[in-house]
mmCIF file of C-alpha atoms and ligand atoms in Angstrom:
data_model
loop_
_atom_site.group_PDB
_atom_site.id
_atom_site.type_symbol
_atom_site.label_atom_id
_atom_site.label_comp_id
_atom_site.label_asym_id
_atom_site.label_seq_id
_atom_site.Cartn_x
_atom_site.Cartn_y
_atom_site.Cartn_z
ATOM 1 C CA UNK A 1 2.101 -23.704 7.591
ATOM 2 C CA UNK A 2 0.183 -23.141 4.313
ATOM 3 C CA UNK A 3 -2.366 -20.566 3.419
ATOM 4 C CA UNK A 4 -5.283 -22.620 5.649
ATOM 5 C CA UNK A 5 -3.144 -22.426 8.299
ATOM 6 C CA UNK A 6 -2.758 -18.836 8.313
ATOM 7 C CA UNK A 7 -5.746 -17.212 9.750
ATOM 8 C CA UNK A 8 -5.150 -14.949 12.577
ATOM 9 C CA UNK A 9 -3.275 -12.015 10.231
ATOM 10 C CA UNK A 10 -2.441 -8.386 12.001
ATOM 11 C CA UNK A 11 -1.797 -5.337 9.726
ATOM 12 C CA UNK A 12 -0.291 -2.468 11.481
ATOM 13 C CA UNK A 13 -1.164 1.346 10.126
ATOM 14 C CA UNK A 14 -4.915 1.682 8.663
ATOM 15 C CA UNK A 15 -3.684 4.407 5.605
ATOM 16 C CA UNK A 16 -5.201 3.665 2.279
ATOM 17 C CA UNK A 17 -3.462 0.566 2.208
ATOM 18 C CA UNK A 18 -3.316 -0.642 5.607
ATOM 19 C CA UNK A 19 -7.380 -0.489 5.864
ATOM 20 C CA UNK A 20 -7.520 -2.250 2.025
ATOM 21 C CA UNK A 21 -5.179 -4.760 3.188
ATOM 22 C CA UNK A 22 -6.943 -5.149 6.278
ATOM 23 C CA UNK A 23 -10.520 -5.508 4.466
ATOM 24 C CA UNK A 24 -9.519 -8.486 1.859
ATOM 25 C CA UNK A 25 -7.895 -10.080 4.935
ATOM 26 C CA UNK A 26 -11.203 -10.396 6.745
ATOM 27 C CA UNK A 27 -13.145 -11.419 3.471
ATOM 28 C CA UNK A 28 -10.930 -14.547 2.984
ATOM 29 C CA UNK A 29 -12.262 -15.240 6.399
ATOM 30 C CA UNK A 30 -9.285 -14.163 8.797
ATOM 31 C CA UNK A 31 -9.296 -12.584 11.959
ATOM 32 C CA UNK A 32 -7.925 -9.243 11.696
ATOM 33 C CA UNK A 33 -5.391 -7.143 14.486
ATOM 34 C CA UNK A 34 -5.394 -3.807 13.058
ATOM 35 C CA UNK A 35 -3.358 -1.633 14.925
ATOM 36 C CA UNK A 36 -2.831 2.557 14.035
ATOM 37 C CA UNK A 37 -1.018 4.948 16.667
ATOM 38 C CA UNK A 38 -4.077 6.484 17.586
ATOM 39 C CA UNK A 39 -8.039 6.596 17.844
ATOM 40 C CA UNK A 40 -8.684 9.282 15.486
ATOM 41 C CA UNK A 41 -6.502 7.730 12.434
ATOM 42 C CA UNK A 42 -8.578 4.468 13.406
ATOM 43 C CA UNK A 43 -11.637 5.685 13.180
ATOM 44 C CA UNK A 44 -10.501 7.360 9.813
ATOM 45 C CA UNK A 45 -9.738 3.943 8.701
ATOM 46 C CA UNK A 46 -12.709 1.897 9.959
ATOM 47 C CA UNK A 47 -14.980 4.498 8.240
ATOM 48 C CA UNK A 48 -12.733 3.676 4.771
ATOM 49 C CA UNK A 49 -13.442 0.387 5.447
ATOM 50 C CA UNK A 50 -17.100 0.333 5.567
ATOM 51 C CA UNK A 51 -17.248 2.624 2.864
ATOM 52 C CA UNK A 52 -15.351 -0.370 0.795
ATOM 53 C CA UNK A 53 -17.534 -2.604 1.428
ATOM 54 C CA UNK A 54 -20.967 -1.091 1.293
ATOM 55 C CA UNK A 55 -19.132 -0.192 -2.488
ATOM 56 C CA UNK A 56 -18.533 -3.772 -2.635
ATOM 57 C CA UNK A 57 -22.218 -4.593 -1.940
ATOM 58 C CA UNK A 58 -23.781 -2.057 -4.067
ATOM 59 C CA UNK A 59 -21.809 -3.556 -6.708
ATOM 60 C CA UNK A 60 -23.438 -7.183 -5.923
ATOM 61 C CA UNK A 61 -20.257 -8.360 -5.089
ATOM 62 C CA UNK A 62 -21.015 -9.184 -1.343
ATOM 63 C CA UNK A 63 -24.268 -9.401 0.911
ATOM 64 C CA UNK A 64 -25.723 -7.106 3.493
ATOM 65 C CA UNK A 65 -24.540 -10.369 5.736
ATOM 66 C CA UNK A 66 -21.237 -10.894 3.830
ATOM 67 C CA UNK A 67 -20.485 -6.960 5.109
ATOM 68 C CA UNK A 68 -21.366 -7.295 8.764
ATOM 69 C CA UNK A 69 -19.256 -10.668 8.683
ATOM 70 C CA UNK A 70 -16.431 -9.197 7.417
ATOM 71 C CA UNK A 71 -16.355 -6.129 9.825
ATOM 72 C CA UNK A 72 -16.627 -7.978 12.763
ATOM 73 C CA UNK A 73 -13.868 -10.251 11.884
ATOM 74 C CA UNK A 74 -11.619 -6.677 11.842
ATOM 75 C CA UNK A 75 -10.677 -5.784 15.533
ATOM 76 C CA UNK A 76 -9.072 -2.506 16.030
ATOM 77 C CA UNK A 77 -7.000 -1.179 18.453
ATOM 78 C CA UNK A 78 -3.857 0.689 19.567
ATOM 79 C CA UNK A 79 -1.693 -0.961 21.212
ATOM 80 C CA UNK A 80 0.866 -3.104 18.845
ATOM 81 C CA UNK A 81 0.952 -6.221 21.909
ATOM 82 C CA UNK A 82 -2.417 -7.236 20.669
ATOM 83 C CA UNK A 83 -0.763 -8.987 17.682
ATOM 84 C CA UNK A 84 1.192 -11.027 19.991
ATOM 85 C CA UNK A 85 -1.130 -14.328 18.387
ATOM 86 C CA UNK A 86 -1.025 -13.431 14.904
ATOM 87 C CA UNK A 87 0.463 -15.681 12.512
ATOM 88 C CA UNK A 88 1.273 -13.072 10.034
ATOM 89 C CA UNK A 89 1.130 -9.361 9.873
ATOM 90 C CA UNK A 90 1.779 -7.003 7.243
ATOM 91 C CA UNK A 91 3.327 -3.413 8.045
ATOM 92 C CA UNK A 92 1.187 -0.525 5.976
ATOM 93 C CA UNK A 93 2.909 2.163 8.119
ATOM 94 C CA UNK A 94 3.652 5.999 6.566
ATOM 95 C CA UNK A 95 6.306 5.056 3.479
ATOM 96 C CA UNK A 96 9.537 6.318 5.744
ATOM 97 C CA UNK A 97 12.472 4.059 6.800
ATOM 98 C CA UNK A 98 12.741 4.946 10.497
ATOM 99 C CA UNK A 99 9.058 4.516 10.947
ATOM 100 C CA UNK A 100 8.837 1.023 9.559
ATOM 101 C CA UNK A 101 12.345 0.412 11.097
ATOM 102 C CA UNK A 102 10.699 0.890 14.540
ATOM 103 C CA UNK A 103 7.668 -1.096 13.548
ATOM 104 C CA UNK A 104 9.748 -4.402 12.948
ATOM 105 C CA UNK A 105 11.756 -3.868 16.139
ATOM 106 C CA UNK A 106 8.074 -3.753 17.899
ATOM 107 C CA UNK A 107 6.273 -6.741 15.866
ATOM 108 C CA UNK A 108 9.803 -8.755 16.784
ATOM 109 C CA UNK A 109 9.095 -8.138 20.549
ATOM 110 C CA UNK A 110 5.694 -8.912 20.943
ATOM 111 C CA UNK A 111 4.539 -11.839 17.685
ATOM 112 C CA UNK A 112 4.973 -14.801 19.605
ATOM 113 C CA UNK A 113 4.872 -16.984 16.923
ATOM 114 C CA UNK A 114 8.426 -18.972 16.262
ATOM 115 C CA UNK A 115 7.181 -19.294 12.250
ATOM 116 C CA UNK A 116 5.095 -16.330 11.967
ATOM 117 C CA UNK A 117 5.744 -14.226 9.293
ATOM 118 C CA UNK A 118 6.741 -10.614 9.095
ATOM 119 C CA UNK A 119 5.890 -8.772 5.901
ATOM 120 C CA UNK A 120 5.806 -5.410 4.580
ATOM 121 C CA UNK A 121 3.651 -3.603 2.069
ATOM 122 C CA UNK A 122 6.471 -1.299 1.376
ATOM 123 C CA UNK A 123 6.982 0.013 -2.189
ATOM 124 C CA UNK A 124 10.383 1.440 -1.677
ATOM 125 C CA UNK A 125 12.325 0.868 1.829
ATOM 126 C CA UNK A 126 14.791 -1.954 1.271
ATOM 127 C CA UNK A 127 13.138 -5.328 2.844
ATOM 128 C CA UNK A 128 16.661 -6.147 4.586
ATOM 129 C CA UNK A 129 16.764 -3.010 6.480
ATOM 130 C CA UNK A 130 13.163 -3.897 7.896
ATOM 131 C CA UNK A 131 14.469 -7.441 8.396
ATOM 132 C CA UNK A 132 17.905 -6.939 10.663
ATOM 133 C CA UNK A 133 15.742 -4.792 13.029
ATOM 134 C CA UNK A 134 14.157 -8.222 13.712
ATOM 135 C CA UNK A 135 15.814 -11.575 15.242
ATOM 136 C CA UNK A 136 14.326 -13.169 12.449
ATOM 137 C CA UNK A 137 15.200 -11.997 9.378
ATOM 138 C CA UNK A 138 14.742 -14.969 7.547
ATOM 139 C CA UNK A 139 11.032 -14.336 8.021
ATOM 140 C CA UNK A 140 10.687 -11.167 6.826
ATOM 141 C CA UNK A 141 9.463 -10.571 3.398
ATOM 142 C CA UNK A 142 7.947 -7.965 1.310
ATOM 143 C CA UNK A 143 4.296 -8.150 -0.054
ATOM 144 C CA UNK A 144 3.296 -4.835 -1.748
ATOM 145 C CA UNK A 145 -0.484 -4.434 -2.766
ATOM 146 C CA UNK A 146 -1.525 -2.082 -5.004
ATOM 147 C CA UNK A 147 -4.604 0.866 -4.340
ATOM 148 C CA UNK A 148 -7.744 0.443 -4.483
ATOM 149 C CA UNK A 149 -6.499 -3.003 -2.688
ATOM 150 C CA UNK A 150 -9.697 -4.716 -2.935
ATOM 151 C CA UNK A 151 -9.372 -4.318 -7.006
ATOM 152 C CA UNK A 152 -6.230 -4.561 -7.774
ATOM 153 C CA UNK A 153 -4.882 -8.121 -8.295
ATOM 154 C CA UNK A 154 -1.816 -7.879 -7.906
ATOM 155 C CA UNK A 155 0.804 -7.874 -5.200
ATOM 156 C CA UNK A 156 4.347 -8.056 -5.435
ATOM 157 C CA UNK A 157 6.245 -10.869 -2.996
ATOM 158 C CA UNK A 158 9.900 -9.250 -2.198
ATOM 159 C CA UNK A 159 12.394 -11.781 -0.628
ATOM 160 C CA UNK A 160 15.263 -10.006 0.767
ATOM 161 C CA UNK A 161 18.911 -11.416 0.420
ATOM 162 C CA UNK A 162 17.848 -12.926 4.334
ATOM 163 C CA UNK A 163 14.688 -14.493 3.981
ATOM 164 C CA UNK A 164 14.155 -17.831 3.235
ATOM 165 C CA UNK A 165 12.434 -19.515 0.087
ATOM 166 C CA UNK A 166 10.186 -21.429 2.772
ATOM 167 C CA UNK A 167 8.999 -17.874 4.303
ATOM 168 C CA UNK A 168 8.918 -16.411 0.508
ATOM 169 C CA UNK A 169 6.952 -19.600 -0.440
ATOM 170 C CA UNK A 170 4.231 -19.166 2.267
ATOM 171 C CA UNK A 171 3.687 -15.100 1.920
ATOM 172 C CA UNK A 172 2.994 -16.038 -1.785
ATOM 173 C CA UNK A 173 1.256 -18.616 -0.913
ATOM 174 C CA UNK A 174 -1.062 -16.423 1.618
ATOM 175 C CA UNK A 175 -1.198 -13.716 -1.096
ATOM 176 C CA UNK A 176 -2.582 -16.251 -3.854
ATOM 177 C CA UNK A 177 -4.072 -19.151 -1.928
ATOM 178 C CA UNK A 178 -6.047 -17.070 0.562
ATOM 179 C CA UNK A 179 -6.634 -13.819 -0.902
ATOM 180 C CA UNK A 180 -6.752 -15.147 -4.556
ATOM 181 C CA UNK A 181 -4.165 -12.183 -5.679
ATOM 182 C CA UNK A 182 -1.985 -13.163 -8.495
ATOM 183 C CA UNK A 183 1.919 -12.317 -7.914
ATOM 184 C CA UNK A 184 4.908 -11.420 -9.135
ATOM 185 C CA UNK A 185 8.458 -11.717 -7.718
ATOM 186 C CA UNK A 186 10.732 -8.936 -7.590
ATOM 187 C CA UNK A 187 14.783 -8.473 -6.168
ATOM 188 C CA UNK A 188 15.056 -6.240 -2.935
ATOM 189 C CA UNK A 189 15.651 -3.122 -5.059
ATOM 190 C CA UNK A 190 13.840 0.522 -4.238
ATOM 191 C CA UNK A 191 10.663 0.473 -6.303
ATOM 192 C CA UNK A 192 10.700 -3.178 -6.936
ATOM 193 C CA UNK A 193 8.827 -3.642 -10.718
ATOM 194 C CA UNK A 194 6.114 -1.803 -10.708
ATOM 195 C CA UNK A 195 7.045 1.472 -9.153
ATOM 196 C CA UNK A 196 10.093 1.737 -10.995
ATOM 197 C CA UNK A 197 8.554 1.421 -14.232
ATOM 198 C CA UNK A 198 5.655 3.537 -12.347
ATOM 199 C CA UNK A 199 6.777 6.530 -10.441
ATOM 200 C CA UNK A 200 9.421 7.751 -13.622
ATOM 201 C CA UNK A 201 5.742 8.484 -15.898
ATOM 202 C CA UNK A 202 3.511 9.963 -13.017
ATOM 203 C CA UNK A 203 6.529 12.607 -12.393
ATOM 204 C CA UNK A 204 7.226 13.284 -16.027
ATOM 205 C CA UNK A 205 3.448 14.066 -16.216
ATOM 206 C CA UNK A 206 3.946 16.399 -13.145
ATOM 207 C CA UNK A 207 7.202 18.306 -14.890
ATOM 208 C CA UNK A 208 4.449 18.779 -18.209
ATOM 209 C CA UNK A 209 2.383 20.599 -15.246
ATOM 210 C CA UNK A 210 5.243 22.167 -13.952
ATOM 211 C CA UNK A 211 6.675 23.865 -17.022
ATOM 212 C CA UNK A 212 2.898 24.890 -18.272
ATOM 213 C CA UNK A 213 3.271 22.047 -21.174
ATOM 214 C CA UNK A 214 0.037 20.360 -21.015
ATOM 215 C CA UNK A 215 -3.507 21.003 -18.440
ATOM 216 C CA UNK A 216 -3.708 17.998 -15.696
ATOM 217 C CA UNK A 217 -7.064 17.370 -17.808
ATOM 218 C CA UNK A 218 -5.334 17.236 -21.195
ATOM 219 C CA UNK A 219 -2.788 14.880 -19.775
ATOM 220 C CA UNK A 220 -4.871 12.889 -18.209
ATOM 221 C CA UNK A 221 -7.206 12.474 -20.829
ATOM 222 C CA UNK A 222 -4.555 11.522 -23.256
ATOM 223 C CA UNK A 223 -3.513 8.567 -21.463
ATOM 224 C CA UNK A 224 -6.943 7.134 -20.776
ATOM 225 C CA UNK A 225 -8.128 8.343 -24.528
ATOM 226 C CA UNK A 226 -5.135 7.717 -26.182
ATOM 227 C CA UNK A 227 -3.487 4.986 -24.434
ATOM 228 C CA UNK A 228 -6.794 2.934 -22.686
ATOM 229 C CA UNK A 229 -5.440 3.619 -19.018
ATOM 230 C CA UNK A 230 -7.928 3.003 -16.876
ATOM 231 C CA UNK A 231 -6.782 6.554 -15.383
ATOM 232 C CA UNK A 232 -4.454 9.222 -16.312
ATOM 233 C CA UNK A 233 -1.310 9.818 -14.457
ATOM 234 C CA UNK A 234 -2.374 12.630 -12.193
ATOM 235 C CA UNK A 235 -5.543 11.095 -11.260
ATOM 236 C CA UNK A 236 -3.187 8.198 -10.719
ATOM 237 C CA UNK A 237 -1.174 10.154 -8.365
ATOM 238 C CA UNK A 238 -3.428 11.999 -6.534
ATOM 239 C CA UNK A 239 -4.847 8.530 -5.872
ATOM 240 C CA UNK A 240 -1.303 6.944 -4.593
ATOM 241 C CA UNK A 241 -1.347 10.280 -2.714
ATOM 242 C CA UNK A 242 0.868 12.548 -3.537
ATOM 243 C CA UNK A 243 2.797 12.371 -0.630
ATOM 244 C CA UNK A 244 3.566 8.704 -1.235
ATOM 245 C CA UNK A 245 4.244 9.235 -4.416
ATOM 246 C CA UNK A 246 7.453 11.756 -3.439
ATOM 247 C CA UNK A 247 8.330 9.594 -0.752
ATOM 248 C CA UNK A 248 9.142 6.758 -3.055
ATOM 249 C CA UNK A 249 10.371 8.976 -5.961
ATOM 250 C CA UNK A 250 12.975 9.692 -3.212
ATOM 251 C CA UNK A 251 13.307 6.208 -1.947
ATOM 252 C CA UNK A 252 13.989 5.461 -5.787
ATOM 253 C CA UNK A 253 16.463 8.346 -6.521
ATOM 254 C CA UNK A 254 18.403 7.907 -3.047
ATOM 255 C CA UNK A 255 19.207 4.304 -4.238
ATOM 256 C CA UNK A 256 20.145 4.605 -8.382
ATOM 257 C CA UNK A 257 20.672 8.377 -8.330
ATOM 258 C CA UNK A 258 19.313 8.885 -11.790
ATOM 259 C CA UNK A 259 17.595 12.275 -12.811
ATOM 260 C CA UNK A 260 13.706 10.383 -13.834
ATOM 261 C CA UNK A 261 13.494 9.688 -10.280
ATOM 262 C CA UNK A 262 13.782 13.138 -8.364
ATOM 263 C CA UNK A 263 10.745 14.465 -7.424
ATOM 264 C CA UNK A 264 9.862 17.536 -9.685
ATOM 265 C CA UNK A 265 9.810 21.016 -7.285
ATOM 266 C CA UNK A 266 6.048 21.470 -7.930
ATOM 267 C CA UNK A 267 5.371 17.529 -6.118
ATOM 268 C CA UNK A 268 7.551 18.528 -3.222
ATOM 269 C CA UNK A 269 5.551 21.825 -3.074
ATOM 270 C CA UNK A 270 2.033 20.079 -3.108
ATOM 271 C CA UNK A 271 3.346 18.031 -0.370
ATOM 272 C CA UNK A 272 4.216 21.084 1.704
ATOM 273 C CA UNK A 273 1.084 22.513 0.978
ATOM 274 C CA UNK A 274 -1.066 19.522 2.501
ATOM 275 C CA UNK A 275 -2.360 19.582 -1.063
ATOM 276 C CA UNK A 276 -1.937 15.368 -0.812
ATOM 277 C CA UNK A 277 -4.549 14.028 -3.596
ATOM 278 C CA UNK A 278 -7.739 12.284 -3.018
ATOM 279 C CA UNK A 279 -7.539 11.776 0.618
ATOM 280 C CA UNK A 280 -7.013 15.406 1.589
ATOM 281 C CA UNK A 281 -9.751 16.262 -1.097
ATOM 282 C CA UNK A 282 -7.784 18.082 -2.931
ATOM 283 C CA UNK A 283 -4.396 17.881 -5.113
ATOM 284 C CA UNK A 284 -4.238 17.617 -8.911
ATOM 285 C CA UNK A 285 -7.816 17.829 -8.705
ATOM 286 C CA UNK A 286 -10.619 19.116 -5.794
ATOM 287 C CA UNK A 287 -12.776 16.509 -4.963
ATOM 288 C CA UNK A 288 -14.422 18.506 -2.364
ATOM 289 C CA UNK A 289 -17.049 19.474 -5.095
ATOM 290 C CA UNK A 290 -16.816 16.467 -7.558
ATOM 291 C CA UNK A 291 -13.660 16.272 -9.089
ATOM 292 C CA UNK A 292 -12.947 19.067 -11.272
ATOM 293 C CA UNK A 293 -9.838 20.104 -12.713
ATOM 294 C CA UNK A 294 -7.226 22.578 -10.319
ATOM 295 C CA UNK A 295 -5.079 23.985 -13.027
HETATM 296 N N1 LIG B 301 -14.520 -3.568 -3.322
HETATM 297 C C1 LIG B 301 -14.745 -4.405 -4.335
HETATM 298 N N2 LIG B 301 -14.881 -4.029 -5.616
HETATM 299 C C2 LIG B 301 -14.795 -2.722 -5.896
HETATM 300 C C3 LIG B 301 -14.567 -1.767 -4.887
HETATM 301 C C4 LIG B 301 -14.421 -2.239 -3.559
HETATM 302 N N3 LIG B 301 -14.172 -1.423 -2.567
HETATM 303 N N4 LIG B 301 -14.477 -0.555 -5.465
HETATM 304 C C5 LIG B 301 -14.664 -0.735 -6.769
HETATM 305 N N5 LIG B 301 -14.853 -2.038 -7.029
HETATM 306 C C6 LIG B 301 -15.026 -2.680 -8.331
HETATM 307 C C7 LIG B 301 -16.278 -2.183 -9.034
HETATM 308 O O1 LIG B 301 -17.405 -2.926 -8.616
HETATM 309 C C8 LIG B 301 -15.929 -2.447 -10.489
HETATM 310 O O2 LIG B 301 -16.071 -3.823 -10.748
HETATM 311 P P1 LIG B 301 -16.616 -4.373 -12.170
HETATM 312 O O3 LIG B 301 -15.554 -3.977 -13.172
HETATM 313 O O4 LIG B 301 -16.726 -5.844 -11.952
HETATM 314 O O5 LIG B 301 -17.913 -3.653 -12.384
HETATM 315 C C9 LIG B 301 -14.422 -2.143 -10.534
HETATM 316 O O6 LIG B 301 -13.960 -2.301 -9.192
HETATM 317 C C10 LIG B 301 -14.134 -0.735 -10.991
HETATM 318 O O7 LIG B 301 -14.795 0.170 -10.088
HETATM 319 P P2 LIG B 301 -15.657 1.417 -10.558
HETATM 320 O O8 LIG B 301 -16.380 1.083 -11.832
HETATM 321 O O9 LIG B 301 -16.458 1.907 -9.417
HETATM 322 O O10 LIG B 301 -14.588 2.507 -10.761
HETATM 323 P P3 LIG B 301 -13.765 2.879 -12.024
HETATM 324 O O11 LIG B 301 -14.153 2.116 -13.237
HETATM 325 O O12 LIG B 301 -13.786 4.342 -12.026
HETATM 326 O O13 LIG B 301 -12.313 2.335 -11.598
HETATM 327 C C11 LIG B 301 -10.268 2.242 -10.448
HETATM 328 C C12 LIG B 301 -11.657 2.849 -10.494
HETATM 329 C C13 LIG B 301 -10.376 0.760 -10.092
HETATM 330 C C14 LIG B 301 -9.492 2.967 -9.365
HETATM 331 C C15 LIG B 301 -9.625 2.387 -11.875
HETATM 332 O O14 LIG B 301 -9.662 3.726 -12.257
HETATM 333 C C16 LIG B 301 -8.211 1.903 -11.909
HETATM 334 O O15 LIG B 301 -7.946 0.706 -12.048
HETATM 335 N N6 LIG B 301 -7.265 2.856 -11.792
HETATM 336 C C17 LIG B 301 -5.842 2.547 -11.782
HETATM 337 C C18 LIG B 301 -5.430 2.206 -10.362
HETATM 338 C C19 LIG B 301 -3.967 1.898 -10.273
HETATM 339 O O16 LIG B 301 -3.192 2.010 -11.206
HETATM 340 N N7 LIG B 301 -3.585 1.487 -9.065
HETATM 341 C C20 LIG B 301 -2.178 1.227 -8.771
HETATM 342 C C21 LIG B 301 -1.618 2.416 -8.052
HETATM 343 S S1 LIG B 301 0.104 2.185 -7.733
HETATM 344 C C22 LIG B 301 0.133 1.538 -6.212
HETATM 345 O O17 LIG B 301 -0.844 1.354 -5.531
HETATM 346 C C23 LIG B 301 1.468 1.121 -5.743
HETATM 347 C C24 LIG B 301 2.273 2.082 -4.974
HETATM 348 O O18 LIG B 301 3.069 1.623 -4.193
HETATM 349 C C25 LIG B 301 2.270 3.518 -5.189
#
């Protein structure tokens, strides 16, 4: 089954990423399951969506048509059994092991498929624990997109010491072929490349916060004036979300134990306080009256 073949994908959870993922499925043409726990966080998600794409169109980069096309190739729902036909489907739930453990036990039950594959947009759980909740582990592989998905190219294909080239082939395949991502390949190791090379400068730039070193402004501005980053690191985070961001600092320090990767007090705070980054509308920065600097 190559990339052509695939075209009835699900994507469970409809988060930042799930509803990105979701979107560039359905404008490479596929039918899209997406499935959240319940009717509020889908709505939340279909609005993110539309907002997307009516970016995407004010940007020239698809029709009025090309919009309507693509939403109505997205069904949403609730209940996970509607992915029972897909051939693929990506997991985009919250970034905690249990939750995505009890995902894979659920896709395992009801994707009928014998070849479909299971994949996972995980930055930090370990693919093999997602794939021994499953009677198929060989089929279960990690692809991790990056945010905003329908920008960023890349995505990172994860094979985990039980899946098999053929099923690490086609997800790559799928990834490049039919969503015209480029990819890299990374070991089954907490933060795979990118967030371990990642998540070690977004918290140094929260401990300058922390110990009153630098403004988030300052910082940020250094990066993107100084270094050409598209953002600066706390922008950055509050963009990941800064509750994502802890969860796979954690994820990352759990598994090598070294001091760059524990979440600084003040994230872990933040969290507590709801204060989450760009999709609470406020965390680094408020954005609940364009963007300007918190402290
Ligand atoms: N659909 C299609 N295209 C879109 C779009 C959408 N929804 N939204 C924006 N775009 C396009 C714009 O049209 C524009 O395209 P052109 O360059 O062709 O004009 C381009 O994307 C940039 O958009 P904007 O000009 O509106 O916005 P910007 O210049 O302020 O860039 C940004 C915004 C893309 C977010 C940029 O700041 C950026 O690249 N930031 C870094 C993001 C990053 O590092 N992401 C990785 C996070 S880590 C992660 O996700 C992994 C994890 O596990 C934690």
């Amino acid at each position: 089954m190559g990339a052509e073949e695939i075209q009835r994908v699900g994507v469970v959870g409809c988060g930042l990423m799930g509803s990105g993922i979701a979107e560039v499925c359905a404008r490479a043409g596929r039918s899209v399951v997406l499935v959240e726990v319940d009717a509020r966080a889908l709505a939340r998600g279909r609005s993110r969506i539309e907002a997307s794409l009516r970016r995407a169109a004010s940007a020239g980069k698809l029709s009025e048509d090309e919009c309507g096309e693509t939403l109505a190739r997205i069904e949403l729902g609730t209940d996970i059994g509607a992915l029972g036909d897909r051939q693929l489907v990506v997991e985009a739930v919250v970034e905690a092991g249990p939750e995505k453990v009890r995902v894979f036990e659920a896709l395992d039950k009801v994707v009928e498929a014998h070849d479909a594959l299971l994949t996972s947009n995980t930055s930090s759980i370990p693919i093999v624990k997602l794939a021994t909740a499953t009677q198929r582990p060989e089929q279960v592989v990690g692809l991790h997109f990056f945010n905003p998905v329908p920008v960023m190219p890349l995505v990172e294909v994860v094979a985990s010491l039980l899946s098999s080239e053929e099923s690490v082939g086609r997800a790559e395949g799928f990834a490049v072929d039919a969503l015209g991502k480029s990819a890299i390949r990374s070991k089954d190791r907490a933060g795979f490349v990118v967030n371990a090379l990642l998540i070690p400068y977004l918290l140094s730039a929260i401990r300058m916060v922390e110990s009153g070193f630098a403004s988030p402004r300052d910082i940020d501005a250094g990066m993107v004036e100084g270094c050409a980053h598209p953002m600066g690191p706390l922008a950055l985070a509050d963009l990941i979300g800064l509750d994502t961001t802890a969860a796979v600092a954690n994820s990352l320090y759990e598994e090598f134990k070294e001091p760059l990767y524990a979440p600084p007090p003040l994230l872990a705070r933040m969290v507590d306080a709801g204060l989450l980054g760009r999709k609470a509308g406020r965390g680094f920065y408020d954005y609940t009256d364009g963007g300007e600097v918190e402290g």
